[in-house]
Amino acid sequence: MSLVAEAFVSQIAAAEPWPENATLYQQLKGEQILLSDNAASLAVQAFLQMCNLPIKVVCRANAEYMSPSGKVPFIHVGNQVVSELGPIVQFVKAKGHSLSDGLDEVQKAEMKAYMELVNNMLLTAELYLQWCDEATVGEITHARYGSPYPWPLNHILAYQKQWEVRRKMKAIGWGKKTLDQVLEDVDQCCQALSQRLGTQPYFFNKQPTELDALVFGHLYTILTTQLTSDELSEKVKNYSNLLAFCRRIEQHYFEDRGKGCLPQHGLPRGAMSAPRI
Amino acid sequence: MRRRGATVPVTKATASEPHLPSPTQAPTRPRSGRRHRPCFVSMATGGAGPAPNITRCGKHAARGTAPRSPRSGLSPEGRWSSPGHVQICESPQSPSRRTRPPSRWACFAFGGSGLPRPRRPDRQRRAWPRALAPLREPPLDQAAAALPRSPRLRPAPSGRLSGRAKPRLPEGLPRPQPGDPKGAVAGGGSAPGRAEAWREVLPGQRAGKMAAPMELFCWSGGWGLPSVDLDSLAVLTYARFTGAPLKVHKITNPWRSPSGTLPALRTSHGEVISVPHKIITHLRKEKYNADYDLSARQGADTLAFMSLLEEKLLPVLIHTFWVDTKNYVEVTRKWYAEAMPFPLNFFLPGRMQRQYMERLQLLCGEHRPENEEELEKELYQEARECLTLLSQRLGSQKFFFGDAPASLDAFVFSYLALLLQAKLPSGKLQAHLRGLHNLCAYCTHILSLYFPWDGAGVPPPRQTPAGPETEEEPYRRRNQILSVLAGLAAMVGYALLSGIVSIQRATPARAPGTRALGMAEEDEEE
């Protein structure tokens, strides 16, 4: 959003309270959604749960195209549509709910930095795995991504998306990486997160913040999604405090509220396999 | 490149017991805010929580155990690793090096002297005699056997920290539980071998081990900076921080670098690395680690802040220098075109610009199909936020993690210095950055500390607007005169040679006659 538009939206947003019928749009959970999108969607859901804001999850096949920025998830609140975690956090803040108000400047800087770290490493690794690793692409991604569409659209869209993602990977230098290197990066990222988390319940001690939501979204998805190989989740499982962290958030914010947003209980492995056609 | 066979595990134990560094003592070393400069010692911190299990290998001597000991100068290995570049400032065997802190700095390969690195307690000094005792075997073996080796000693998995300019945890950063036992095992297992190699290395500069020194090719300096390119500057700064003995080739022709791009590092094995993060990884592997002293949390912070830099500041930097038309034409392209040799200066800057624009597009253009103005504003707003965050994080410290620079400082410095020093006609971000005084002070501090001779070049370039013109004046005048004379000479010569005008040295009386004769000849010729 431009600055002017943003200010305008903030003004409008501040005027109205959070409605009851706020909805979050994502792709079809069972057949279409991919690892990275699922992670992002879960992060937003976790964030809204932490803020105690009710949200309804609606799955649409064309969610990606409905979104104003092309990324899922996006929320439809009142008469505004906001996509991606960053803008959603700001939007929610304009409405008067914020998780990071209690942090001082240095902590806010750290929080932003760690969020960038997760986006930079975990998200990119997920994208790489989905779109640049041949095994996963062939078995899972292509089939899932194009599943709502008839032939030949499903192939065309899938290849187009793959080409875009690969271009981006090349631009940021991940094009030449092997899967092992990517997994190493994931490991490093998890290690950094684990070290930062330490023994605290949340990253900034007592209260969760958007960083916790983001990390939860990604880690939970990685842990509970079954891909062609288990290496990615194994990397995360090495860090017990991260596992405990995920469990804690899941219990506290998802099970307690009775919202069945999460696919399973207790971090079992979900299946992200090719849809049965 | 020489491989340090075994780094001497200098732990606190050395203070009390010269022979048996025990793992248990190591962790209790108080971690003050100060950091050791890269030292050659391995911090065997066993299982103790916060203390990093990092080997610091580097130019300094093995550190002592307890509270930071002053760096005693280049480690034996550091010194002997590249004979061409390391001057041994103190004799390694002298145990009483504590009293000569300034000489440390004389040992830098770049000849930097008097760099006021923070003094550390004499940890490593104490370790030195032990380490460099005539028979080094016992302490090494004991040490090696006793201490879990820091992961640093393990050969780093290749390509681990590869990829784009992504923040990477330094090789030697503390690894949590999984890492330590591995390190220990690796250390224990190969300790004898390492000790062997180390012994071989230490007693003298074995030429066999000291292969060619590492060479770094990078863009040359300008605008008051040692290098005008972001990556080159970061690598150079890191090398300066750690005192790595690099032979730096500052060139302006990327085709002359071994990999075709700059910066490029040619290791002593002849291998060429051209991704900046990989270069730094390699330096770490060679025990020039600026992050050995960081705690686990600080290492994680490094990674996070480098991500932040890349996501927020890098696009803006690219935009400022390569996409913004005014800046590009007046500053960037001008510098590159002037610096590059013919005929590269005609097409390379344009090609570089296209590459950067494409990179920028892919970095942030894909999800913002709005017009450029909006994109620009947003980018700059995020960058301003990022700068403010950095400023808040830095606070009033000298470096991001205390008193000694780390790899994060190298990267932050390279970004900030470019923004600050280059004289940009449209420098919106510059104005914001100048308002953040602690960041400006930070930059100038590092510049004056680590690049004094390059920084000294600042005033003259600042006068460039007036300078070149006045210098060109005499040349211009002279060239004009010369060209007029040359033209005249050519015309006269042609006239004479072709007979249009002929000079007869005849007597004045016969002048008309000869003139008529001359004209007659001319008629004949025609």
PDB file of N, CA and C in Angstrom, chain B residues 472-483:
ATOM      1  N   GLU B 472      42.458  20.307 -15.259  1.00  0.00           N
ATOM      2  CA  GLU B 472      42.334  20.127 -16.692  1.00  0.00           C
ATOM      3  C   GLU B 472      42.596  21.405 -17.444  1.00  0.00           C
ATOM      4  N   GLU B 473      42.492  22.505 -16.744  1.00  0.00           N
ATOM      5  CA  GLU B 473      42.640  23.788 -17.429  1.00  0.00           C
ATOM      6  C   GLU B 473      43.928  23.891 -18.224  1.00  0.00           C
ATOM      7  N   PRO B 474      45.045  23.761 -17.566  1.00  0.00           N
ATOM      8  CA  PRO B 474      46.284  23.920 -18.333  1.00  0.00           C
ATOM      9  C   PRO B 474      46.348  22.906 -19.473  1.00  0.00           C
ATOM     10  N   TYR B 475      45.898  21.681 -19.168  1.00  0.00           N
ATOM     11  CA  TYR B 475      45.949  20.692 -20.223  1.00  0.00           C
ATOM     12  C   TYR B 475      45.046  21.078 -21.365  1.00  0.00           C
ATOM     13  N   ARG B 476      43.910  21.601 -21.009  1.00  0.00           N
ATOM     14  CA  ARG B 476      42.966  21.941 -22.079  1.00  0.00           C
ATOM     15  C   ARG B 476      43.537  23.012 -22.962  1.00  0.00           C
ATOM     16  N   ARG B 477      44.093  24.013 -22.297  1.00  0.00           N
ATOM     17  CA  ARG B 477      44.673  25.116 -23.065  1.00  0.00           C
ATOM     18  C   ARG B 477      45.801  24.604 -23.954  1.00  0.00           C
ATOM     19  N   ARG B 478      46.621  23.807 -23.304  1.00  0.00           N
ATOM     20  CA  ARG B 478      47.751  23.297 -24.055  1.00  0.00           C
ATOM     21  C   ARG B 478      47.271  22.463 -25.231  1.00  0.00           C
ATOM     22  N   ASN B 479      46.278  21.661 -24.984  1.00  0.00           N
ATOM     23  CA  ASN B 479      45.768  20.833 -26.061  1.00  0.00           C
ATOM     24  C   ASN B 479      45.196  21.676 -27.179  1.00  0.00           C
ATOM     25  N   GLN B 480      44.523  22.720 -26.782  1.00  0.00           N
ATOM     26  CA  GLN B 480      43.963  23.584 -27.826  1.00  0.00           C
ATOM     27  C   GLN B 480      45.070  24.180 -28.674  1.00  0.00           C
ATOM     28  N   ILE B 481      46.058  24.693 -28.018  1.00  0.00           N
ATOM     29  CA  ILE B 481      47.148  25.344 -28.757  1.00  0.00           C
ATOM     30  C   ILE B 481      47.831  24.339 -29.649  1.00  0.00           C
ATOM     31  N   LEU B 482      48.062  23.174 -29.053  1.00  0.00           N
ATOM     32  CA  LEU B 482      48.744  22.144 -29.835  1.00  0.00           C
ATOM     33  C   LEU B 482      47.926  21.748 -31.044  1.00  0.00           C
ATOM     34  N   SER B 483      46.669  21.638 -30.861  1.00  0.00           N
ATOM     35  CA  SER B 483      45.853  21.196 -31.997  1.00  0.00           C
ATOM     36  C   SER B 483      45.815  22.258 -33.077  1.00  0.00           C
TER      37      SER B 483
END
